[in-house]
Coordinates of C-alpha atoms and ligand atoms in Angstrom, one line a residue:
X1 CA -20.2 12.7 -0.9
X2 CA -18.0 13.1 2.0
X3 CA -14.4 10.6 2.0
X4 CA -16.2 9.2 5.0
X5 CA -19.0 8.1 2.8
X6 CA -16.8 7.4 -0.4
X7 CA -14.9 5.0 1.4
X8 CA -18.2 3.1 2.9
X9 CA -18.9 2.3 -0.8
X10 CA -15.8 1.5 -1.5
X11 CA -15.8 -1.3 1.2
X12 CA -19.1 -2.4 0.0
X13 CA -17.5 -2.8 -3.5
X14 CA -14.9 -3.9 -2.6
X15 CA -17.3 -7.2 -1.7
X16 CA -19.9 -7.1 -4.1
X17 CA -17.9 -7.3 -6.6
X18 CA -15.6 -10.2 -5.4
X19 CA -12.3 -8.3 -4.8
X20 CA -12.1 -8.9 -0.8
X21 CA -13.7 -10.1 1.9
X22 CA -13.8 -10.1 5.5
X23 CA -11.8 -12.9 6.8
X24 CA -14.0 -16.0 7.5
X25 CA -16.9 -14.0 7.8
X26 CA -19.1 -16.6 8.1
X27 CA -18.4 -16.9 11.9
X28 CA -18.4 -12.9 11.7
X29 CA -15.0 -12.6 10.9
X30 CA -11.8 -11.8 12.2
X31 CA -10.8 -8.4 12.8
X32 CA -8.5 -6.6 10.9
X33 CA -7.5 -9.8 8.3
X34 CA -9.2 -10.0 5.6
X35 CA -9.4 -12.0 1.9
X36 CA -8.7 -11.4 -1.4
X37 CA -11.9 -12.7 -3.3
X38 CA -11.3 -13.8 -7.3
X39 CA -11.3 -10.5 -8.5
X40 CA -8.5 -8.6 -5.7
X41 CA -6.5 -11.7 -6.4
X42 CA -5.8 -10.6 -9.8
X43 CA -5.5 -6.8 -9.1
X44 CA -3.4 -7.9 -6.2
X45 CA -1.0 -10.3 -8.4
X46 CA -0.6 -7.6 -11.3
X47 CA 0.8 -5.1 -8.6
X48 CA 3.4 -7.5 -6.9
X49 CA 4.3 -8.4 -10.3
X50 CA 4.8 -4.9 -11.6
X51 CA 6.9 -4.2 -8.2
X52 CA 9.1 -7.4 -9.2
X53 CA 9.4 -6.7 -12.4
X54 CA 10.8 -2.8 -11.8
X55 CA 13.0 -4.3 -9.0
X56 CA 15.1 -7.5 -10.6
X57 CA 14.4 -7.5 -14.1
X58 CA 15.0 -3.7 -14.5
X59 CA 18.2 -3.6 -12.4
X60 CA 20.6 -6.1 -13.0
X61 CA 21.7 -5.8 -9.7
X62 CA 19.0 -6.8 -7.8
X63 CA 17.6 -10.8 -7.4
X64 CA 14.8 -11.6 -5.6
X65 CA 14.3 -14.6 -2.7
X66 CA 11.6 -16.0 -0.8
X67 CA 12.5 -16.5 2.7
X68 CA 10.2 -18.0 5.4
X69 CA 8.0 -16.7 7.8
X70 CA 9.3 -18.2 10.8
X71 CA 12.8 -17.1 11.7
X72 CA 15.1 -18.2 14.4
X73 CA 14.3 -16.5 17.5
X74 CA 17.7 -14.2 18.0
X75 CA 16.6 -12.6 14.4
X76 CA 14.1 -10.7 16.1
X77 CA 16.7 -9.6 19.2
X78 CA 19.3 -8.6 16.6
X79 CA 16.7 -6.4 14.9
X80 CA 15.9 -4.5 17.9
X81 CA 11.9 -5.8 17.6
X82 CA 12.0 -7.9 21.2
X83 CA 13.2 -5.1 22.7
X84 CA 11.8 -2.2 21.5
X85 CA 8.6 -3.1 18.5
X86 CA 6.0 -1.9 20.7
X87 CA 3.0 0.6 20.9
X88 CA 1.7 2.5 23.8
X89 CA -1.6 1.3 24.8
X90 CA -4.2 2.8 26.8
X91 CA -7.6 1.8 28.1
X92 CA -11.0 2.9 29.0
X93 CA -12.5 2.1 32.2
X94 CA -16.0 2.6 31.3
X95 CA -16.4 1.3 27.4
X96 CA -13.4 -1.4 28.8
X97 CA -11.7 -0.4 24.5
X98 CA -8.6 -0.3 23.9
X99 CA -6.5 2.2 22.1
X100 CA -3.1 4.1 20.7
X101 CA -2.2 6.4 22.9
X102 CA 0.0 8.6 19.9
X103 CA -3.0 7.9 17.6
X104 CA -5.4 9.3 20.1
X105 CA -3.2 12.4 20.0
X106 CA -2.5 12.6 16.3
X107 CA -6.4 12.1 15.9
X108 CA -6.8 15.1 17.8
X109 CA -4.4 17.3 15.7
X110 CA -5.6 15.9 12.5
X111 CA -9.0 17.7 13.8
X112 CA -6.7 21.1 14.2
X113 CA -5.4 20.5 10.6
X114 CA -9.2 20.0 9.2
X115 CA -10.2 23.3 11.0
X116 CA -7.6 25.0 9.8
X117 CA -8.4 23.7 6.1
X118 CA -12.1 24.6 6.8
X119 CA -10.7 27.9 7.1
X120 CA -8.7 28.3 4.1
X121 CA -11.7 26.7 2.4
X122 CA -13.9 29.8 3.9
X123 CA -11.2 32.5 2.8
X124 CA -10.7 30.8 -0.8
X125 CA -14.8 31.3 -1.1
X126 CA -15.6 33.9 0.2
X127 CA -12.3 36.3 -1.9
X128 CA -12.2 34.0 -5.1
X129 CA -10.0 34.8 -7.9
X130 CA -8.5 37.5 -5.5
X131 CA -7.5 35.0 -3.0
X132 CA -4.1 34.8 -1.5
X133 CA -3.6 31.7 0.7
X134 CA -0.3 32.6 2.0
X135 CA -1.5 35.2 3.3
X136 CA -4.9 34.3 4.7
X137 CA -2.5 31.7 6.4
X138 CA -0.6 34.3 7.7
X139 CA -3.0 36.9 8.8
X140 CA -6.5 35.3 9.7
X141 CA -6.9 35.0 13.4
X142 CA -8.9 32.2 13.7
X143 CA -6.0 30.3 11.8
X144 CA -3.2 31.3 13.8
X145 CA -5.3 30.5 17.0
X146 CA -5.4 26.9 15.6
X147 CA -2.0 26.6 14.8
X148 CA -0.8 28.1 17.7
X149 CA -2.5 25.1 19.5
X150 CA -1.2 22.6 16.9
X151 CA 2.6 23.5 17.7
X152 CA 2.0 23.4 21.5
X153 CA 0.3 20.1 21.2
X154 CA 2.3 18.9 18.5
X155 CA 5.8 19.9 20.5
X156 CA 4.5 18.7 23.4
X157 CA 3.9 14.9 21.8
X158 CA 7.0 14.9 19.7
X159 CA 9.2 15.4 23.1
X160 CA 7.1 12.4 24.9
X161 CA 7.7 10.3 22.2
X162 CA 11.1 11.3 22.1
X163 CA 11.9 10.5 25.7
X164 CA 9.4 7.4 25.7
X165 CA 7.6 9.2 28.7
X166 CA 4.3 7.2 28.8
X167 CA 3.3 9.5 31.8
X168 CA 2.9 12.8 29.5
X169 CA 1.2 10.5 26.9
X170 CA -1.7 10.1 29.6
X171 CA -1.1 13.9 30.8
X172 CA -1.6 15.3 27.2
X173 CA -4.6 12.9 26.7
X174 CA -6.7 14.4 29.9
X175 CA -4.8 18.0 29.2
X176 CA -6.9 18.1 26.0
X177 CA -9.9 16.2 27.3
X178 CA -9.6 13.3 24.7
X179 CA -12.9 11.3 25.3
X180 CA -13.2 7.7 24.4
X181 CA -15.4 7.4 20.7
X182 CA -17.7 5.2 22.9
X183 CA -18.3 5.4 26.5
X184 CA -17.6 9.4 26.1
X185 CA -15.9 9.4 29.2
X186 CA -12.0 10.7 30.0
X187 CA -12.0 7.4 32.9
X188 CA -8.1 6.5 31.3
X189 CA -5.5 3.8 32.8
X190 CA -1.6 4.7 32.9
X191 CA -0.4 4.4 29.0
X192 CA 1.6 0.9 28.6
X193 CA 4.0 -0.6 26.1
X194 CA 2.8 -3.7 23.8
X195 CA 4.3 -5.6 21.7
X196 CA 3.2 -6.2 18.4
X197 CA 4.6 -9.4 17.2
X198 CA 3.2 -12.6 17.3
X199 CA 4.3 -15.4 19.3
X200 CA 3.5 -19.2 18.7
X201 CA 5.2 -22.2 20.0
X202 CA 7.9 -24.1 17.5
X203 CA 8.5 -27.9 18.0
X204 CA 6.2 -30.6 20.8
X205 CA 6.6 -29.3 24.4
X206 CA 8.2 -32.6 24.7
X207 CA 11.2 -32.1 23.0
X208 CA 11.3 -28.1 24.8
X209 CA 9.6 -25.7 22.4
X210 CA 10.7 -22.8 22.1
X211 CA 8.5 -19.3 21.4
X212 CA 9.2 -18.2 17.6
X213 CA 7.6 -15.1 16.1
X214 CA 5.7 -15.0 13.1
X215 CA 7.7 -11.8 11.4
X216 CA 6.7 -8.3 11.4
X217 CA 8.5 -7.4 8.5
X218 CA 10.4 -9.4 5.5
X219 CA 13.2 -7.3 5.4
X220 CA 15.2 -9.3 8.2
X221 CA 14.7 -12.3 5.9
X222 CA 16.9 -10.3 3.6
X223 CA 19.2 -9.5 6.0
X224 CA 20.0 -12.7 7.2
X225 CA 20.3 -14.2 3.7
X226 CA 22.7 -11.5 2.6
X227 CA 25.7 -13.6 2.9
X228 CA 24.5 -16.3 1.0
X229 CA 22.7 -14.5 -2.2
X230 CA 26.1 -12.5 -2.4
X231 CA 28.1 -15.6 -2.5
X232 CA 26.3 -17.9 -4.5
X233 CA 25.1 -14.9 -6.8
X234 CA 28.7 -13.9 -6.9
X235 CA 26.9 -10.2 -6.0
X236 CA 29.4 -7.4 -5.9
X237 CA 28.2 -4.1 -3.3
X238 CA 26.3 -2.3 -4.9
X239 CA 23.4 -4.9 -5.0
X240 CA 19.7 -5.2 -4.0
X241 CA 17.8 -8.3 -2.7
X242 CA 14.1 -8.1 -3.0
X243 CA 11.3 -9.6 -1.5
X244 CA 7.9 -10.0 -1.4
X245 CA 5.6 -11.6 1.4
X246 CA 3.1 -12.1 4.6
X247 CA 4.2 -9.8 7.7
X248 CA 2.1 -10.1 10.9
X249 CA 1.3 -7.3 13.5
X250 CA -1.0 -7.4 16.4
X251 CA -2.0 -3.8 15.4
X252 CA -3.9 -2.5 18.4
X253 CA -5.7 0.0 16.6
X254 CA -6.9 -1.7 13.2
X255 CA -8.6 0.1 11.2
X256 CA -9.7 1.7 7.5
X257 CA -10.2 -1.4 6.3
X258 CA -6.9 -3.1 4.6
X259 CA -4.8 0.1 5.4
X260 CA -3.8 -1.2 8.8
X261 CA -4.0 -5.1 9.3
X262 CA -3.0 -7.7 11.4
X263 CA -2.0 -10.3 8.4
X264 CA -0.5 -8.1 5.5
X265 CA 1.8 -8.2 2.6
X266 CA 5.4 -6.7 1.9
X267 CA 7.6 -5.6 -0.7
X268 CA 10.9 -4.8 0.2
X269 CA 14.1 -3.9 -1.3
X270 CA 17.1 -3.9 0.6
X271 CA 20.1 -2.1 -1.0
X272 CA 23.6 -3.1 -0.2
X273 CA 26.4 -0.2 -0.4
X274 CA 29.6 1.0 0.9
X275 CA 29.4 2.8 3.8
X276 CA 29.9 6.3 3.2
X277 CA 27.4 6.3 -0.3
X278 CA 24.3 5.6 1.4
X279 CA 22.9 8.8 0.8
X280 CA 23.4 9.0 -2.6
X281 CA 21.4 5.6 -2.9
X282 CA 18.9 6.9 -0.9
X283 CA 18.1 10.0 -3.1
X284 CA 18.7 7.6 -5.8
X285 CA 15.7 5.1 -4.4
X286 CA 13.4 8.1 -3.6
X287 CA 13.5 9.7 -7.3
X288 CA 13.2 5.7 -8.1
X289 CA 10.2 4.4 -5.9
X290 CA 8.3 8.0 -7.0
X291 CA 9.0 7.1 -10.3
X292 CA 7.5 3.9 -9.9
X293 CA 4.4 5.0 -8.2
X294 CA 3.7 8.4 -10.9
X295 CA 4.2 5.9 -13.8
X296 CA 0.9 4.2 -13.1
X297 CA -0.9 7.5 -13.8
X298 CA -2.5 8.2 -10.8
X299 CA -1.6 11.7 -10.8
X300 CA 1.8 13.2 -9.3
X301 CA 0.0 15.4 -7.2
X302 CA -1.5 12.6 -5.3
X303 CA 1.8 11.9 -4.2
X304 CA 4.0 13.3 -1.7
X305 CA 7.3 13.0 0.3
X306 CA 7.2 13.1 4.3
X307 CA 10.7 13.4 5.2
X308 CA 11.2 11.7 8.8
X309 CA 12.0 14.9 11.9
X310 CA 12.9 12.0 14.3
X311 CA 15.1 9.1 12.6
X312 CA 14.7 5.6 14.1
X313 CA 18.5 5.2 16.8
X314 CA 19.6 3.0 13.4
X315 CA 18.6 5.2 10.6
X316 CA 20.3 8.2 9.1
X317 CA 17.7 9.1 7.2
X318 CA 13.9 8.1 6.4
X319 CA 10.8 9.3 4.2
X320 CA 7.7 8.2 3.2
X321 CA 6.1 8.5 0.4
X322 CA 2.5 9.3 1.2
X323 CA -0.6 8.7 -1.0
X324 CA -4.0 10.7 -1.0
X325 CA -5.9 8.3 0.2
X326 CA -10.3 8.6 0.8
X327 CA -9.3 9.9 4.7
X328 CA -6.3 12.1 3.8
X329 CA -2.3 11.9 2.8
X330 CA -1.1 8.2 4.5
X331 CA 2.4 6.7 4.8
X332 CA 2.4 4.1 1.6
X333 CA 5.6 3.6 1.4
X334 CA 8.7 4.1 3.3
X335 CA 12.3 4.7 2.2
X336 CA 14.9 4.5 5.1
X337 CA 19.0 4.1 4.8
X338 CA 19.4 1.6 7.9
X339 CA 23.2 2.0 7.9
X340 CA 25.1 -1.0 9.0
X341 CA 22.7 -2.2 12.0
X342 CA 21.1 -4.8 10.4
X343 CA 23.7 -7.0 9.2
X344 CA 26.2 -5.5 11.9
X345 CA 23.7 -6.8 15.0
X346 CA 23.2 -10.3 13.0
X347 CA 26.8 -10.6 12.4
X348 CA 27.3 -10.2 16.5
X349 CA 25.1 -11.9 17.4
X350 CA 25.0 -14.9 15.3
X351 CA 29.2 -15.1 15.4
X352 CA 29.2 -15.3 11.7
X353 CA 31.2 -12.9 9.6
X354 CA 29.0 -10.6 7.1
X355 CA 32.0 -8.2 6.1
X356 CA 32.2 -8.1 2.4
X357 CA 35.8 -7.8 0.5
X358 CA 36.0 -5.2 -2.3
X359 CA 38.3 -7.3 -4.7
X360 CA 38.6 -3.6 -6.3
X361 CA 39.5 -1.6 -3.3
X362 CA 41.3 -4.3 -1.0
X363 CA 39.2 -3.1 2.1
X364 CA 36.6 -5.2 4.2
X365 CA 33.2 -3.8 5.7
X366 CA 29.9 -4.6 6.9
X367 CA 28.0 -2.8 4.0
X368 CA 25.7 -0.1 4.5
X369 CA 21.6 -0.7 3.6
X370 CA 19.1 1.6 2.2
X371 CA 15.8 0.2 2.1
X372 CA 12.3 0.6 -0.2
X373 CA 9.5 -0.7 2.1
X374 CA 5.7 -1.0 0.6
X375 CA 2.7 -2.3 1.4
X376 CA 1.0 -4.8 -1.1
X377 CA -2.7 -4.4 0.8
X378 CA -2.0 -0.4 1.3
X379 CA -0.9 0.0 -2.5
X380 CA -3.9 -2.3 -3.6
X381 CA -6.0 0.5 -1.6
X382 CA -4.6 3.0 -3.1
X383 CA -5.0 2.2 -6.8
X384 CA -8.6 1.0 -5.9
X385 CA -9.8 4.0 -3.8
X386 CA -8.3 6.4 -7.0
X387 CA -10.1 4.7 -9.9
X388 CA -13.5 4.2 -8.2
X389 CA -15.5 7.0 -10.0
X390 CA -19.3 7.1 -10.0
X391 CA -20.5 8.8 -13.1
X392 CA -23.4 10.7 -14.2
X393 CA -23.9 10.0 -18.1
X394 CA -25.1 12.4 -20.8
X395 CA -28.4 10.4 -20.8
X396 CA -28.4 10.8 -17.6
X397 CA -28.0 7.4 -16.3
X398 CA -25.0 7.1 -13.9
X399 CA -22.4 4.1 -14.2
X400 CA -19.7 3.1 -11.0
X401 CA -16.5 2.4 -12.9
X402 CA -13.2 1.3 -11.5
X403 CA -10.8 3.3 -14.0
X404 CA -7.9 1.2 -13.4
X405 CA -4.6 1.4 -14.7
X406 CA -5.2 -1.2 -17.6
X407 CA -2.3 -3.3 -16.6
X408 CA -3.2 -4.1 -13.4
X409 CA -6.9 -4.2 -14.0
X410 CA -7.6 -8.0 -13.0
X411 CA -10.0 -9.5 -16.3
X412 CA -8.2 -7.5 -19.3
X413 CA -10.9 -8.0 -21.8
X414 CA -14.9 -9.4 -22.0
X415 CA -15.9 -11.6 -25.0
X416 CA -19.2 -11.1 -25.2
X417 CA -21.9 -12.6 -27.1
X418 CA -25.5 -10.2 -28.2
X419 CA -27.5 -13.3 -28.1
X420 CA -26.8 -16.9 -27.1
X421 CA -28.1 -18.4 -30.6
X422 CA -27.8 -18.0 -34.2
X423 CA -23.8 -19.1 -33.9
X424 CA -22.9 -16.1 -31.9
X425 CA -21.4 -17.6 -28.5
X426 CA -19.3 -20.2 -30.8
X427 CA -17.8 -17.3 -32.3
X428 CA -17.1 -15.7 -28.9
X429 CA -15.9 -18.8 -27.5
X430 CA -13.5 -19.3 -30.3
X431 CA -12.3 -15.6 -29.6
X432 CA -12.1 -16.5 -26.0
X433 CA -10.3 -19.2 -26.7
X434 CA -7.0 -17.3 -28.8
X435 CA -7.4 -14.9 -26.5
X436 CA -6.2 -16.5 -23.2
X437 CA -3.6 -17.6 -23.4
X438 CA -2.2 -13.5 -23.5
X439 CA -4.7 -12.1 -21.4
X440 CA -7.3 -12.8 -18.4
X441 CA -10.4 -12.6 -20.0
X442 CA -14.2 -13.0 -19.0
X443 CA -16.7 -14.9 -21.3
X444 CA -20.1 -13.2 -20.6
X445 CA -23.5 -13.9 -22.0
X446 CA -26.4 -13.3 -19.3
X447 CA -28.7 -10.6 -19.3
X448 CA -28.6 -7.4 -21.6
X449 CA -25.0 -6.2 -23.3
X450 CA -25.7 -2.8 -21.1
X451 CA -26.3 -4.7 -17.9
X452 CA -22.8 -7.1 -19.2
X453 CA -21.0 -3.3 -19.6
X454 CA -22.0 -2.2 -16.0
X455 CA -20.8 -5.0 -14.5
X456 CA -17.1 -5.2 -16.5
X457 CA -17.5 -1.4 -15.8
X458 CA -17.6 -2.0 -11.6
X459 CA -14.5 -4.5 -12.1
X460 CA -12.5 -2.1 -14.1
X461 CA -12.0 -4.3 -17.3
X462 CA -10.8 -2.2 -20.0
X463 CA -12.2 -3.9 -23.2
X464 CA -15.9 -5.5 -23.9
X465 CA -15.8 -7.4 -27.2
X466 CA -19.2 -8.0 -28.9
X467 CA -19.5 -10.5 -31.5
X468 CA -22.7 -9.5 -33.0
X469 CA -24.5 -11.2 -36.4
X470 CA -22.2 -9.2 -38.8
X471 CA -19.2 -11.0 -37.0
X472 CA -20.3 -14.0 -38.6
X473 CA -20.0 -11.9 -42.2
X474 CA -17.4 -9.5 -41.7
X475 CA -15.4 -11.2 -39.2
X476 CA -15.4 -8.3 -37.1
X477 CA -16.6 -7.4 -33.7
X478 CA -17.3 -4.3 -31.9
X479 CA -14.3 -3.3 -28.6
X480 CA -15.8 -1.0 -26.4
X481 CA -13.6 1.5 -24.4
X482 CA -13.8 1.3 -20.4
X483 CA -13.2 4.9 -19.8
X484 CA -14.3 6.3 -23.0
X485 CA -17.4 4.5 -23.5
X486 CA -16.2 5.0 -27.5
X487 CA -17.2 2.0 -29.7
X488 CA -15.1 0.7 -32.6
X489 CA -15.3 -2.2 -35.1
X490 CA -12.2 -4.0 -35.2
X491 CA -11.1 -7.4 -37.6
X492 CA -10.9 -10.4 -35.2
X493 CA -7.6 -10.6 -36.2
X494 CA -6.5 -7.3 -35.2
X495 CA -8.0 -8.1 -31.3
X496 CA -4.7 -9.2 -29.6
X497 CA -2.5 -6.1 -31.0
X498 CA -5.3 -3.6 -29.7
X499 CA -5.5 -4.7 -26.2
X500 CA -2.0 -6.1 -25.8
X501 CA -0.9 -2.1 -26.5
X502 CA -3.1 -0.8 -23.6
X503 CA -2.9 -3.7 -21.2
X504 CA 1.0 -4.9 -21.6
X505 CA 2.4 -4.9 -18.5
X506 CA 6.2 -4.1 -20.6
X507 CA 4.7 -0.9 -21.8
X508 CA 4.8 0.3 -18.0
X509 CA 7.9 -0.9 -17.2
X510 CA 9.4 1.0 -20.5
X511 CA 8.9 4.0 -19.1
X512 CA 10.4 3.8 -15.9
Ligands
GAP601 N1 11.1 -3.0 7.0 C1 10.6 -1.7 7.3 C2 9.2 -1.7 7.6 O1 8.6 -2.7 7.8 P1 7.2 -0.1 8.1 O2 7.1 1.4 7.9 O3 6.8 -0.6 9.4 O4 8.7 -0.4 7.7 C3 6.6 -0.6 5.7 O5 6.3 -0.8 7.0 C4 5.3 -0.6 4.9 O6 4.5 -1.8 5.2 C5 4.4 0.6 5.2 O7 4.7 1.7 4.5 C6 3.0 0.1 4.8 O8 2.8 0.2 3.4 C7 3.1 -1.4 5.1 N2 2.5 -1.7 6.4 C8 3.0 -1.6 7.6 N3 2.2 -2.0 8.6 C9 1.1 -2.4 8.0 C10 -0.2 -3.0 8.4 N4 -0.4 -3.2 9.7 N5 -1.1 -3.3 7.4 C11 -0.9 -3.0 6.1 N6 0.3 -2.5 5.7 C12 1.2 -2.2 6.6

């Protein structure tokens, strides 16, 4: 199956199974926004609460607030986003579609990179055990022709992007013969900047509205809070506020699904320090947020660290952490120390002082900010593209199971009933009942106990419990492991103990 394919199902899964849906899709629906159906609630819930969890309860020196979505309007000029959030756009004459200039380019040198892996894939079979990639990399012509190309193109972009010359973006496009996906043609307009946040009028046009954006990121909501959490929380530097919530984008260019939307979710740290030990929080918070994402047991190697070659004017330094997503290694999460130019543009502009006094060292200063930055929708991908597996069995049926890790799987356990008579579903019910109030479970007694596995199988539930007619005798039912299959009788009483040790949230957090 290629990724392209995998990730098809996946989408198609994603639905059937109740875990999202296109946005109001029953006026075909609403590009790039989508829903979170009963099932991706849950999932989507466990993973904010694991975030919160690691961040305040697991750092004394970090609270959490919930700021709004609308901000005053100068917010957004003290952030730099008026002036400078925008994308460059470029059009099609003939297929009249619209598209990322840089994305057209770096779609075009992902294609180099594939060829070059196709390559190393041809090398790998063709010398086997005797294979030495380094130097196959080094030696094999068709390989250096590629990457000869991908550092002209490559250095070529990086300096137009650099300089903001829109002009070379369209030059490099119709230098490489980038065709529109559709219309096939190279018929381009001049490359233009777009804003990407949303605007919406605040207050009756009769009193004099004024334009308010919806925000494009959470953090600012931090940022202009700062001075009241560290009064009223009597916070001394270093501290953290967190945060997690809706961020809009008009993304021109939305696309795989809930990786790039126009209506997504945030969770963001931002870590007050003194100037001048920024970066040793910021190595701190990338050994942290790493942490955080290898705990879950998704493998380290899907991981990976993409330090930033060209820092934002405000940043002195930026990763991301990058996940293996179905279509290749993608920013999940990014990690940037922001210096003072948050909290340093706010305090201009707004007149109001956001110095902090250091009661141990006598000095004043605007602190310093390193901040964690991660998607909510992008990590929900991630955990879901990972643990969909389709499996072939040893009787050779096949089974699509969502190996999630079991404390973010959304429905923890299924009581289920063999028959629904002879006392059975009472029994079940009564389990269903103590069990509860601990976990999310799923009461299930249609069709056959295999077809009831499948389907707690596809939604990545980590126990079935049957309740069969020796229950009734021995007071004992039979848990069936999601990812082993393995089948065990275990004393009703014993129930909450068993899946409370593979589904506790705390067991996660311990080993952070
Ligand atoms: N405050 C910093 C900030 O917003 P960013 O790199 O633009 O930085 C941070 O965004 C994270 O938010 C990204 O790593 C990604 O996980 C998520 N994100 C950004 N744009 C997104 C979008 N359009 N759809 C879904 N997630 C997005």
């Amino acid at each position: 199956m290629t990724q392209d394919e995998l990730f098809k199902i996946l989408v198609a899964h994603c639905k059937e199974y109740g875990f999202i849906f296109p946005s109001s899709e029953i006026y075909d629906g609403l590009a790039a926004v989508y829903d979170y159906g009963q099932m991706g609630v849950e999932l989507k819930n466990n993973i904010k609460q694991y975030w919160w969890n690691a961040m305040t309860r697991l750092n004394e020196n970090i609270v959490g607030i919930d700021a709004a979505v609308f901000m005053h309007p100068s917010t957004w000029v003290a952030s730099g986003h008026v002036a400078a959030f925008n994308d460059p756009l470029i059009d099609n004459r003939d297929s009249k579609k619209r598209y990322r200039a840089d994305v057209l380019i770096e779609d075009y040198l992902s294609k180099i990179e594939e060829k070059i892996e196709k390559e190393v894939a041809k090398g790998r079979k063709r010398f086997g055990d005797a294979f030495d990639e380094a130097q196959f990399r080094a030696t094999n012509p068709n390989v250096l022709r590629e990457k000869a190309h991908y550092d002209e193109v490559h250095a070529r972009y990086k300096k137009a992007e650099d300089t903001n010359d829109l002009a070379e973006y369209k030059q490099i496009i119709l230098d490489l013969g980038i065709v529109c996906p559709i219309s096939g043609t190279k018929n381009w307009t001049d490359v233009r900047q777009f804003n990407l946040m949303f605007s919406t009028q605040f207050g009756s046009t009769g009193e004099g509205a004024n334009t308010v954006y919806l925000r494009p990121e959470t953090a600012q909501g931090i940022f202009v809070d700062y001075i009241n959490v560290q009064k009223t929380g009597r916070m001394k530097v270093p501290f953290g506020i967190a945060q997690i919530g809706k961020a809009f984008r008009n993304e021109v260019v939305a696309r795989q699904f809930i990786f790039r939307m126009r209506e997504f979710e945030q969770m963001e740290m931002e870590f007050f320090c003194k100037p001048g030990t920024e970066m040793e929080w910021f190595k701190k918070w990338k050994e942290n947020r790493m942490k955080w994402h290898v705990n879950l047991g998704m493998g380290a190697e899907n991981y990976r660290f993409h330090d930033h070659e060209k820092l934002a004017h405000y940043a002195n330094a930026a990763t991301d952490i990058e996940f293996h997503f179905p279509f290749g290694f993608k920013e999940l999460e990014g990690i940037h120390s922001r210096t003072d130019f948050d909290l340093g543009n706010h305090q201009q502009l707004s007149g109001r002082k956001l110095t902090y006094f250091d009661p141990e060292t006598g000095e004043s200063y605007v602190p310093y900010c390193v901040e964690t930055s991660i998607g909510v929708d992008r990590m929900f991908l991630a955990v879901l593209s990972h643990s969909y597996k389709q499996e072939t069995l040893e009787n050779g049926e096949t089974r699509v199971v969502l190996s999630l890790p079991a404390p973010l799987a959304p429905v923890k356990a299924a009581i289920l009933p063999l028959v629904k008579k002879d006392g059975l579903p009472e029994v079940a019910q009564e389990i269903m009942n103590d069990l509860k109030y601990d976990f999310n479970c799923q009461y299930e007694d249609k069709d056959s106990i295999g077809k009831r596995y499948r389907r707690q199988d596809a939604i990545g539930t980590p126990y079935c419990i049957t309740v069969d007619h020796d229950t009734l005798n021995d007071h004992c039912v039979t848990v069936r492991d999601r990812d082993t299959m393995q089948q065990e009788r275990v004393p009703i009483a014993e129930l909450k103990a068993l899946i409370d040790k593979k589904v506790n949230l705390n067991n996660l957090l311990r080993n952070l």
